[in-house]
PDB file of C-alpha atoms in Angstrom:
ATOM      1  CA  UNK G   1     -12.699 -12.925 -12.523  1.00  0.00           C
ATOM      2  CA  UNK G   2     -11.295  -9.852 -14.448  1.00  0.00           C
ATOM      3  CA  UNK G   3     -12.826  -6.299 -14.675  1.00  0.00           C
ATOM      4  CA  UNK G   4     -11.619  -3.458 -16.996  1.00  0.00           C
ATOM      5  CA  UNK G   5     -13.349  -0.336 -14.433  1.00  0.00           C
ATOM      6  CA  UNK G   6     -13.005   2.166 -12.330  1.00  0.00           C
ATOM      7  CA  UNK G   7     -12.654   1.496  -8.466  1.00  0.00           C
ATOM      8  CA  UNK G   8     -15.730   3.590  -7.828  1.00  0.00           C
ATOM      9  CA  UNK G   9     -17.998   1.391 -10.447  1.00  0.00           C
ATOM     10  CA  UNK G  10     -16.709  -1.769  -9.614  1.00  0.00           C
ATOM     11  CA  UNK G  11     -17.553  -0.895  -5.456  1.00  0.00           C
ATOM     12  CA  UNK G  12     -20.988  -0.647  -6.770  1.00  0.00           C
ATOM     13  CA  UNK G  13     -21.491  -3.643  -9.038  1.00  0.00           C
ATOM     14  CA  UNK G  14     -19.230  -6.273  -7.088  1.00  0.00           C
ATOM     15  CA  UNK G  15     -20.095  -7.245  -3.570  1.00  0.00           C
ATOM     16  CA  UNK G  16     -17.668  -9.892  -2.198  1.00  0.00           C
ATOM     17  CA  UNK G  17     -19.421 -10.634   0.718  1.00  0.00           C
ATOM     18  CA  UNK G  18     -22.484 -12.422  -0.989  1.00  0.00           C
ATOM     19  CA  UNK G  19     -20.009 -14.838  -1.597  1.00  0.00           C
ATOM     20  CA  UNK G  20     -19.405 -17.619   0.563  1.00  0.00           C
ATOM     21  CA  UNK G  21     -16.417 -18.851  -0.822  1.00  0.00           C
ATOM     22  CA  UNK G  22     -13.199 -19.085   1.933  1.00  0.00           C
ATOM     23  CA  UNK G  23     -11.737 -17.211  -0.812  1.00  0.00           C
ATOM     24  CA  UNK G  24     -12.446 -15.253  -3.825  1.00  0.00           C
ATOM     25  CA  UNK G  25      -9.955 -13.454  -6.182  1.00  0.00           C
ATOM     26  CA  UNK G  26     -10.549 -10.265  -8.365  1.00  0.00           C
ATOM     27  CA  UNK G  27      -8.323  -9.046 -11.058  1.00  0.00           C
ATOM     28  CA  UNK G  28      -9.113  -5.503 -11.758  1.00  0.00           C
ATOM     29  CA  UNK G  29      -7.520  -3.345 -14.480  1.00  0.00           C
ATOM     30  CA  UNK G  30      -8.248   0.563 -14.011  1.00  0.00           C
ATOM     31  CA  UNK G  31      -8.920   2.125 -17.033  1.00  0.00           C
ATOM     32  CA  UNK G  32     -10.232   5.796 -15.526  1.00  0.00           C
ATOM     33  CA  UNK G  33      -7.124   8.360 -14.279  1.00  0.00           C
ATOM     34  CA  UNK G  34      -5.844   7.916 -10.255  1.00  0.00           C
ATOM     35  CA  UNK G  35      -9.280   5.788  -9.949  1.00  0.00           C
ATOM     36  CA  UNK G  36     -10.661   5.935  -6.436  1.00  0.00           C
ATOM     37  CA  UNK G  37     -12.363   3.375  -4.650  1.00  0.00           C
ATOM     38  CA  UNK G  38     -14.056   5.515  -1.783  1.00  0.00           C
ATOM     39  CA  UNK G  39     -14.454   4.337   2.306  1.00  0.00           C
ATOM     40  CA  UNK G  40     -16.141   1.497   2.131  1.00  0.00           C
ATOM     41  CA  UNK G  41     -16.120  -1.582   4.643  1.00  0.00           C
ATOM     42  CA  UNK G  42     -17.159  -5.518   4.408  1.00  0.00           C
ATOM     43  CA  UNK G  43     -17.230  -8.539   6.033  1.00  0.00           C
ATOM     44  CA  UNK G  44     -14.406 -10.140   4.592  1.00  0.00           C
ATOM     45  CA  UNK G  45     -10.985  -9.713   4.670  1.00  0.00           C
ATOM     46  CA  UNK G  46      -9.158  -8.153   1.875  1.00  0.00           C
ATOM     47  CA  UNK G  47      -5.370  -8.699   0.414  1.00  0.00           C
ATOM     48  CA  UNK G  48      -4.415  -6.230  -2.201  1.00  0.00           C
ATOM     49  CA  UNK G  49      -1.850  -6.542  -4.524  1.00  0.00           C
ATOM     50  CA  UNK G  50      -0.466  -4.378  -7.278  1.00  0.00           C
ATOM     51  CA  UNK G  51       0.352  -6.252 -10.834  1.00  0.00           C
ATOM     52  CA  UNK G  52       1.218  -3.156 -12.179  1.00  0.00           C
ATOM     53  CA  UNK G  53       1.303   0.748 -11.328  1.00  0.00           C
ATOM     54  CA  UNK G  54       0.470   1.454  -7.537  1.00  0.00           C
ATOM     55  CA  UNK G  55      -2.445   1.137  -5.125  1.00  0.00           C
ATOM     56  CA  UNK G  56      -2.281   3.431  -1.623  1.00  0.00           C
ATOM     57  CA  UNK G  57      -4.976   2.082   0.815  1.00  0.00           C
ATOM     58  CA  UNK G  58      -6.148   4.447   3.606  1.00  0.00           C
ATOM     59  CA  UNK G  59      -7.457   3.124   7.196  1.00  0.00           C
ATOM     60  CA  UNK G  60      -8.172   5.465  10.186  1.00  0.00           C
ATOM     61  CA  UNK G  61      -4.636   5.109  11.804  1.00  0.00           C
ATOM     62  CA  UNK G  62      -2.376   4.536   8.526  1.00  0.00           C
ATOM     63  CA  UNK G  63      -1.707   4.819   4.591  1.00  0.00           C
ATOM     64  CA  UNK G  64      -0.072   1.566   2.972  1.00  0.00           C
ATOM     65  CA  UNK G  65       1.325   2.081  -0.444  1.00  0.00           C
ATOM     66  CA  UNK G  66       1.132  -1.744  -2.055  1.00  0.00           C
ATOM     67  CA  UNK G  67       4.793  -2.331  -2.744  1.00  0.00           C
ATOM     68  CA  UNK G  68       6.084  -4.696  -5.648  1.00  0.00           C
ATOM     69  CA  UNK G  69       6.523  -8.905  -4.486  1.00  0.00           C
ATOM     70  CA  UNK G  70       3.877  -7.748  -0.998  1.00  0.00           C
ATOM     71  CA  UNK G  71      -0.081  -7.708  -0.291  1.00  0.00           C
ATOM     72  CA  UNK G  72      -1.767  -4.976   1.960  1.00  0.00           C
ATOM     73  CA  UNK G  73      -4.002  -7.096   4.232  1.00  0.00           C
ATOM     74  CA  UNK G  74      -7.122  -5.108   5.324  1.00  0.00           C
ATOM     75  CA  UNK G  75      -8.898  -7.035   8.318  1.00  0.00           C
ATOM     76  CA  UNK G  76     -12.575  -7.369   7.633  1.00  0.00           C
ATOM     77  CA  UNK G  77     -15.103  -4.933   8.857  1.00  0.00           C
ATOM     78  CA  UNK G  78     -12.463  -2.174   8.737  1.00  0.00           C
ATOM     79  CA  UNK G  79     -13.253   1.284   7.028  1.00  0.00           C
ATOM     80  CA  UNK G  80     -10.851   1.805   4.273  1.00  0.00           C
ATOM     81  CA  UNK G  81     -10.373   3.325   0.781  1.00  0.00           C
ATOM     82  CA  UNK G  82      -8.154   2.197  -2.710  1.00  0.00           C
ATOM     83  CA  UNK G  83      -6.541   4.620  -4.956  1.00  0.00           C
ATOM     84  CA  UNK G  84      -5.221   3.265  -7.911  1.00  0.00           C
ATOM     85  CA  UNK G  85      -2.939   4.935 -10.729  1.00  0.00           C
ATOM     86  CA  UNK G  86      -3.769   4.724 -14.734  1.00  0.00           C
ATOM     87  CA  UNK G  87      -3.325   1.906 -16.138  1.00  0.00           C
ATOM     88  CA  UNK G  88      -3.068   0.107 -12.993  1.00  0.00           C
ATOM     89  CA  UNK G  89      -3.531  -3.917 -12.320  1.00  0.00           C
ATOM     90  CA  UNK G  90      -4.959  -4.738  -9.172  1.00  0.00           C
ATOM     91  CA  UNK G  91      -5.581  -8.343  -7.617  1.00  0.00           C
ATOM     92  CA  UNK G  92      -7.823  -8.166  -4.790  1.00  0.00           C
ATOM     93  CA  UNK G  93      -8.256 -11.544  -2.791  1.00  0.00           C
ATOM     94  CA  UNK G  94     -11.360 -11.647   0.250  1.00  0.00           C
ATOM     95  CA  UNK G  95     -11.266 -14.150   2.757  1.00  0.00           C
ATOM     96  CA  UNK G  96     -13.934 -15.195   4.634  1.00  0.00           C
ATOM     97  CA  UNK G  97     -13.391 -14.205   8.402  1.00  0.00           C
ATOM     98  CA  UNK G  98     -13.308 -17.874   9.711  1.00  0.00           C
ATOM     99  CA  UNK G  99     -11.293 -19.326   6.708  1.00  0.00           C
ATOM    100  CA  UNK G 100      -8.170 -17.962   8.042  1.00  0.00           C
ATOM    101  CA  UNK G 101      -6.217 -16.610  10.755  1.00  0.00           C
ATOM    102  CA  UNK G 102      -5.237 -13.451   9.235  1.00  0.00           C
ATOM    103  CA  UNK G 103      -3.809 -10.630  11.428  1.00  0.00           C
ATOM    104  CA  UNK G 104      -6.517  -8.632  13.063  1.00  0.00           C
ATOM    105  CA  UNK G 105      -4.759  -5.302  12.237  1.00  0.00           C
ATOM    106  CA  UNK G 106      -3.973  -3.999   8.701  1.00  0.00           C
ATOM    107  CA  UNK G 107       0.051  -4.862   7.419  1.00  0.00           C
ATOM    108  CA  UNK G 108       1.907  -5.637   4.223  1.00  0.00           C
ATOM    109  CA  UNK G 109       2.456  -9.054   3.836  1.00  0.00           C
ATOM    110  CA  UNK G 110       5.797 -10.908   1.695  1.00  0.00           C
ATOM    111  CA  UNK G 111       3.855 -12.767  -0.750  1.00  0.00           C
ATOM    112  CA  UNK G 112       5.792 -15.226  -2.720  1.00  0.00           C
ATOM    113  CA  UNK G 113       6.208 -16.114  -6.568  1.00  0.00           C
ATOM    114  CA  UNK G 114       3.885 -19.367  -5.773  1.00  0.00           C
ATOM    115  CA  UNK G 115       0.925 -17.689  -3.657  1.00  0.00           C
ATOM    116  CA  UNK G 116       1.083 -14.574  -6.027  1.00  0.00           C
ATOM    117  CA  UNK G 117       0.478 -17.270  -9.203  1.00  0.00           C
ATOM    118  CA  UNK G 118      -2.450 -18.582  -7.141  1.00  0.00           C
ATOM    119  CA  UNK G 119      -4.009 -15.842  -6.103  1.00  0.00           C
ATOM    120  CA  UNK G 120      -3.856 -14.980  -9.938  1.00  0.00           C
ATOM    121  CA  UNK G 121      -5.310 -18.568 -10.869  1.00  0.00           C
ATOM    122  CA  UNK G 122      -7.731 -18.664  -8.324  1.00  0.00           C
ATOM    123  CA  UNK G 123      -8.952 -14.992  -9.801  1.00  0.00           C
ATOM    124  CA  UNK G 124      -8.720 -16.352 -13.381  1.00  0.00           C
ATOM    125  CA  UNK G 125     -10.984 -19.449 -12.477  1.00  0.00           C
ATOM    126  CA  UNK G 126     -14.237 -17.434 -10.796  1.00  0.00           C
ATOM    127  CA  UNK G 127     -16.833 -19.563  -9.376  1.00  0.00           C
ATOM    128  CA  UNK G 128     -14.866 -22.609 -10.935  1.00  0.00           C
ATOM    129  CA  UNK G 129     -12.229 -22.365  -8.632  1.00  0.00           C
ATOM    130  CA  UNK G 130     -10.646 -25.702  -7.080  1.00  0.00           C
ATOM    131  CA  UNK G 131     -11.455 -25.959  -3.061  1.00  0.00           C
ATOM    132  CA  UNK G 132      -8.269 -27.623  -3.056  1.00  0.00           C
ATOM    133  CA  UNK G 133      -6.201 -24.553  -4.598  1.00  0.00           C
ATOM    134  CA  UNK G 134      -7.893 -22.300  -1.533  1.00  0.00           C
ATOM    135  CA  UNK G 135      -6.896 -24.677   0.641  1.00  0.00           C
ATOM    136  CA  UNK G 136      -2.926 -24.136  -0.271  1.00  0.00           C
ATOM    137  CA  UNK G 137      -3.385 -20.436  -0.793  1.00  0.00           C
ATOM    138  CA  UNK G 138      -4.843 -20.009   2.465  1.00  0.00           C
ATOM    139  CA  UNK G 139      -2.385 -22.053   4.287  1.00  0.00           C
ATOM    140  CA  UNK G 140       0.411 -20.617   2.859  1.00  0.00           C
ATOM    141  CA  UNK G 141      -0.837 -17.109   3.202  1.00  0.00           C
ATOM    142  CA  UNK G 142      -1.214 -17.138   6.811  1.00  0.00           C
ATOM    143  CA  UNK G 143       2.689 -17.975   7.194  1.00  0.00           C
ATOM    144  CA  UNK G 144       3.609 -15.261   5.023  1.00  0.00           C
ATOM    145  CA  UNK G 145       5.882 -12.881   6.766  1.00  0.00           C
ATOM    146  CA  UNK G 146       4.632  -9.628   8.383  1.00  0.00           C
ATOM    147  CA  UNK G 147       6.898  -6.562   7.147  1.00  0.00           C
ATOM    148  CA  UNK G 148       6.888  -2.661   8.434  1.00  0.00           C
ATOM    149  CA  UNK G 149       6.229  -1.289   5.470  1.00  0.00           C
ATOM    150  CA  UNK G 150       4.145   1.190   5.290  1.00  0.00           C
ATOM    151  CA  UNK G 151       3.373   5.262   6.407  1.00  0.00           C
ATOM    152  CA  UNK G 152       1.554   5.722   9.279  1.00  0.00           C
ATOM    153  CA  UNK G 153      -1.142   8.122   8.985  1.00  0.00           C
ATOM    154  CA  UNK G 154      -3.571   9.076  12.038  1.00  0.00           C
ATOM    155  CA  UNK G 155      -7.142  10.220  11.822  1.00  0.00           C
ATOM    156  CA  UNK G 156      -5.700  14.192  12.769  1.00  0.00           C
ATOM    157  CA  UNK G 157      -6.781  16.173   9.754  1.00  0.00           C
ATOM    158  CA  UNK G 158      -2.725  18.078   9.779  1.00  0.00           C
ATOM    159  CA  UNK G 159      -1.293  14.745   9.274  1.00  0.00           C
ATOM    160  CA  UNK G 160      -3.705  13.630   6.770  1.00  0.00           C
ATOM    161  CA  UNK G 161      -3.024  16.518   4.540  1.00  0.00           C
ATOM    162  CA  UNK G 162       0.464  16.236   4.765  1.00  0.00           C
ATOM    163  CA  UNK G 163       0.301  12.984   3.807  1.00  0.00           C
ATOM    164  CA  UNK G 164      -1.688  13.904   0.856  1.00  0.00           C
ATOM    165  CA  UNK G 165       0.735  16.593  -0.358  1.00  0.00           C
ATOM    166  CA  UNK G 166       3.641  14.354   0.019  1.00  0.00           C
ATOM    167  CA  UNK G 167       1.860  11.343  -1.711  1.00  0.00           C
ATOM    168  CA  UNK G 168       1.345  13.378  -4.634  1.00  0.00           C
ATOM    169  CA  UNK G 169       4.840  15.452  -4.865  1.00  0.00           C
ATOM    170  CA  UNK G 170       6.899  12.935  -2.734  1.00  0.00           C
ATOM    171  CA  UNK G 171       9.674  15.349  -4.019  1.00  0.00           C
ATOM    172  CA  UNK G 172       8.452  17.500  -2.138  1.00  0.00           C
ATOM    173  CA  UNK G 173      11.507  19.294   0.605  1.00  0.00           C
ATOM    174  CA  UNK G 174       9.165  21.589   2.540  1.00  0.00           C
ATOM    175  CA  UNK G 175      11.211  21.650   5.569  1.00  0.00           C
ATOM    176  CA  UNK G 176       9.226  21.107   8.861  1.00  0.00           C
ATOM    177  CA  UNK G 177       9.303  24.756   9.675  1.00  0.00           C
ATOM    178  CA  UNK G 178       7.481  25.657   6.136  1.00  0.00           C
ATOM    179  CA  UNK G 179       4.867  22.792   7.476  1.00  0.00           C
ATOM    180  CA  UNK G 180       4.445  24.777  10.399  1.00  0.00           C
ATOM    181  CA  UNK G 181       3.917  27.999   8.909  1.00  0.00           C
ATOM    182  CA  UNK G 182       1.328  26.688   6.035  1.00  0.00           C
ATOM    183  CA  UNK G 183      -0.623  25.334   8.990  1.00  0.00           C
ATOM    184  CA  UNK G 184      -0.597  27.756  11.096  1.00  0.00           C
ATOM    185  CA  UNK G 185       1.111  26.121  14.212  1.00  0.00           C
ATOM    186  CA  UNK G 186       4.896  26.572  16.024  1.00  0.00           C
ATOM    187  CA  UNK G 187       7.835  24.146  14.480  1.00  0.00           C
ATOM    188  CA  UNK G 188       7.440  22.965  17.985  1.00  0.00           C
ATOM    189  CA  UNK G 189       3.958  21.760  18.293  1.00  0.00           C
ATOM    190  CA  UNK G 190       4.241  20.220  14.700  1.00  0.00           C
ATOM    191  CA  UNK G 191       6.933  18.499  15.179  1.00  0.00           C
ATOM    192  CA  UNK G 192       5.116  17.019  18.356  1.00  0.00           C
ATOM    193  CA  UNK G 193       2.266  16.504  16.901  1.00  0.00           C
ATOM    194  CA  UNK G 194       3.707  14.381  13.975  1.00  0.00           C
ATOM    195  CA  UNK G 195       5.386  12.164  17.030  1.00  0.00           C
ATOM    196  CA  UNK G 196       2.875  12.145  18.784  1.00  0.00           C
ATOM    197  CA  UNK G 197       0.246  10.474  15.739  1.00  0.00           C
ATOM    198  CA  UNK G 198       2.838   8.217  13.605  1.00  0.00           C
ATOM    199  CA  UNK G 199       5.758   7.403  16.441  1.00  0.00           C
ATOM    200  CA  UNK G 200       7.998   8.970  14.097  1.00  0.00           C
ATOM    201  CA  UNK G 201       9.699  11.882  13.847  1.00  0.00           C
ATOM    202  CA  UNK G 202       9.293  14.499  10.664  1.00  0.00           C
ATOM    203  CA  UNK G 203      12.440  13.478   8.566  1.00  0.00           C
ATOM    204  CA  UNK G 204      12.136   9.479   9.688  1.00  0.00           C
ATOM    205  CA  UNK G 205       8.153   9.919   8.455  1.00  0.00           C
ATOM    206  CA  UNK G 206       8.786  11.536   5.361  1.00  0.00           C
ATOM    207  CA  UNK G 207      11.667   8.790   4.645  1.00  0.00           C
ATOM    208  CA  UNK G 208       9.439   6.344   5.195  1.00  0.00           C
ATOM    209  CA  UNK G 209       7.196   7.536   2.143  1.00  0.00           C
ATOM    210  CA  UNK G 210      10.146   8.020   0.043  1.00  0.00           C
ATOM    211  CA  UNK G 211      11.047   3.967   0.500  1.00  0.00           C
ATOM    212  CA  UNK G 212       7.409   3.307  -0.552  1.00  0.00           C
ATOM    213  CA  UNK G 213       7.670   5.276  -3.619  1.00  0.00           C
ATOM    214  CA  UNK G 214      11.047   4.219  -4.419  1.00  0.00           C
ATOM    215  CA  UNK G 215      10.198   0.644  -3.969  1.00  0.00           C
ATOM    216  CA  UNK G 216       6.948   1.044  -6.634  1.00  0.00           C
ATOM    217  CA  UNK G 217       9.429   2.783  -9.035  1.00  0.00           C
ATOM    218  CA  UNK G 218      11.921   0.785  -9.023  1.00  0.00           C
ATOM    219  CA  UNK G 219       9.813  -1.887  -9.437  1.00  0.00           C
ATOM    220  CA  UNK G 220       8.351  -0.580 -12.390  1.00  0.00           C
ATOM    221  CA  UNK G 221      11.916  -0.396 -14.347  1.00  0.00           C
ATOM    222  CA  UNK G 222      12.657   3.085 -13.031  1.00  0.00           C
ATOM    223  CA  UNK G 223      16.496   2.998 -13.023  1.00  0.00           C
ATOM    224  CA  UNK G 224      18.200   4.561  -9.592  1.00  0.00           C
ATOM    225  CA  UNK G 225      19.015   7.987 -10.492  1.00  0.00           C
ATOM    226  CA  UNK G 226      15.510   8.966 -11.949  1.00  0.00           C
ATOM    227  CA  UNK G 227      14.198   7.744  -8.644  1.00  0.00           C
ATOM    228  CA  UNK G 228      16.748   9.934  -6.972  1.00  0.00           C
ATOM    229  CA  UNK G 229      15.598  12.640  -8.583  1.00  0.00           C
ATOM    230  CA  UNK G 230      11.738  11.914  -8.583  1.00  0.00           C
ATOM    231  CA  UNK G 231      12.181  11.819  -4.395  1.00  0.00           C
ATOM    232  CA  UNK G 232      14.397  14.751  -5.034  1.00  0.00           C
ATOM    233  CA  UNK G 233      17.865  13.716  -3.866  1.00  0.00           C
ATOM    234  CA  UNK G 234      20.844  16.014  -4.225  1.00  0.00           C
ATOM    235  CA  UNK G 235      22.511  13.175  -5.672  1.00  0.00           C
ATOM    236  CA  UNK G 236      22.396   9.311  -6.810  1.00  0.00           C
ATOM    237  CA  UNK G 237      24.637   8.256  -3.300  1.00  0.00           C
ATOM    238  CA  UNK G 238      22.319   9.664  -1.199  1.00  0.00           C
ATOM    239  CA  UNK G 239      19.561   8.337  -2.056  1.00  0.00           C
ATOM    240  CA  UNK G 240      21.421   4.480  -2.228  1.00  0.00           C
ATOM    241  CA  UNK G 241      22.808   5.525   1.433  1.00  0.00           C
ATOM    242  CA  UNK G 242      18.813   6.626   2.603  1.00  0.00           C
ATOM    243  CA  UNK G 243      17.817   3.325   1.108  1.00  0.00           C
ATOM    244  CA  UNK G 244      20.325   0.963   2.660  1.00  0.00           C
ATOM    245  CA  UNK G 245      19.580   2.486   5.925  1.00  0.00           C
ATOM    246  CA  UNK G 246      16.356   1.889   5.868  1.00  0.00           C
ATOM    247  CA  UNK G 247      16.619  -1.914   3.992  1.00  0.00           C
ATOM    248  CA  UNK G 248      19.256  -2.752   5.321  1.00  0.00           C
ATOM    249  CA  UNK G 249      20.771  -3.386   1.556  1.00  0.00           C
ATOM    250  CA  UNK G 250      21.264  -1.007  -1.614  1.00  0.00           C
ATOM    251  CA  UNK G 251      18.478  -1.267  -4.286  1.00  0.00           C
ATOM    252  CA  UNK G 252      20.225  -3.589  -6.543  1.00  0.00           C
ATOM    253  CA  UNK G 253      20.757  -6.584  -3.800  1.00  0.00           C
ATOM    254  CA  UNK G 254      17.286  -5.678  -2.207  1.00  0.00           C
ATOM    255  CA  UNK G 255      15.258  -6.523  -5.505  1.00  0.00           C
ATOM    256  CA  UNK G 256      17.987  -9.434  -6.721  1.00  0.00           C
ATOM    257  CA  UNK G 257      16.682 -10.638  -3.451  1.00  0.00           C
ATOM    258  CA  UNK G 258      13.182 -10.648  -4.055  1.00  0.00           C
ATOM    259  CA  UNK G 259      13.118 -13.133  -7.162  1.00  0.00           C
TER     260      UNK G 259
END
C-alpha cells in the first residue's frame, strides 16, 4: 500500500494494528516539509526504512537516524516518534508480536538487497499479499545482523536539546565548554552528565551523529568533500580519517561494500 501524506495525517487515518496480518508493509511518500509523525505507540512491531531522504526515530533512551541499506526496528508497545525530510520515501513494515522473534529493544538492522525488495513487494501487494512471501521475509529478517548504529539520546531534557541542535546544524563546533555556558552548568558537570546518559563522552557522541549524517549523505550521491564540509571538517582527510575510525573502512570501500 502507498500513501502520498504527511506523517501526522497518515498516524490518524492508518492503524496497523487492526490488522492481523504477521506482516504488513507501508510505502509512504512525504509530501509536507520535515513531516512529523508525533509519540505514538502500537501493538506491533515496526521496521523503518528510508527509500529516499532521511527518517530520525526518537524513543525514551535514544535517537536512530535510518541509515541507507539498514531498518530501525521499534519493538511493539514502545513510545516513539518519525521525522521525515521533504520529499522523503519511507517503507514502514509491522509485525505482529508473535510472528517473529524480533529484538525486544529498539536497533538498526543490515537489511539486504532481497528482504529490502520484499518488504517493497509485500507493501506494493496490500491485503493481496502472498502468506508465503511473509513467511521468507520474516525468516530472513530475524537473522539480519544487529549493528551500533545509532545516537543515544536519554529522556534528560539537556541531552535532548542538544541533540536537537546538532540534528539540525550537525555542523555545528560548539565546543563542550560553549554547551556548558548556554545551559547554564560547569564544563564539568556537562561533560558528566553527557557520560553519564549516552556512555559516551562529548566528542565520541557528537561523532557518532556525524557518521549518521554522513552515511544518509553519502548515500544520497553527496560526494566526500561536500559532506566534509556539511559536518564541518577542516579538511577532506579528516573527515575520511573520523570515518575509518569509526567504520573501520574509508567511505568509498564502506558503500562498495554494501551492494
Amino acid at each position: 500500500m502507498t500513501n502520498h501524506a504527511s506523517l501526522s495525517r497518515l498516524l490518524c487515518s492508518y492503524d496497523a494494528d487492526l490488522d492481523t496480518r504477521p506482516a504488513v508493509g507501508l510505502h509512504v511518500e512525504i509530501s509536507q516539509n520535515d513531516a512529523e509523525q508525533p509519540i505514538h505507540r502500537h501493538r506491533k512491531g515496526q521496521l523503518v526504512l528510508a527509500l529516499h531522504g532521511s527518517v530520525t526515530c526518537e524513543v525514551p533512551q535514544g535517537m536512530w537516524m535510518v541509515p541507507p541499506q539498514h531498518g530501525v526496528w521499534i519493538p511493539g508497545g514502545m513510545p516513539h516518534s518519525n521525522r521525515a525530510t521533504d520529499n522523503a520515501r519511507i517503507c514502514f513494515l509491522f509485525i505482529e508480536p508473535a510472528a517473529a522473534r524480533m529484538p525486544e529493544q529498539c536497533c538498526t538492522l543490515a537489511i539486504s538487497a532481497l528482504l529490502r525488495e520484499l518488504i517493497l513487494h509485500l507493501a506494493a501487494a496490500g491485503e493481496a499479499g502472498s502468506a508465503r512471501v511473509e513467511a521468507l521475509l520474516l525468516e530472513l529478517l530475524v537473522t539480519a545482523p544487529v549493528e551500533q548504529l545509532y545516537l543515544p539520546v536519554s529522556d534528560h531534557a539537556k541531552i535532548r536539546r542538544m541533540a536537537r541542535c546538532l540534528t539540525k546544524d550537525p555542523s555545528d563546533r560548539t565546543s563542550l565548554a560553549q554547551w556548558a555556558q548556554r545551559l547554564a552548568m560547569s564544563e564539568r558537570s556537562l561533560a558528566r552528565l553527557v557520560t553519564q546518559e549516552t556512555g559516551l563522552t562529548f566528542g565520541r557522541w557528537r561523532q557518532q551523529l556525524h557518521i549518521l549524517v554522513a552515511l544518509r549523505q553519502l548515500s544520497e550521491g553527496a560526494t566526500v568533500q561536500q559532506v566534509a564540509g556539511n559536518l564541518g571538517y577542516d579538511s577532506v582527510t579528516a573527515f575520511i580519517t573520523m570515518f575509518k575510525k569509526a567504520l573501520g573502512q574509508p567511505p568509498g570501500r564502506y558503500f562498495a561494500g554494501l551492494k
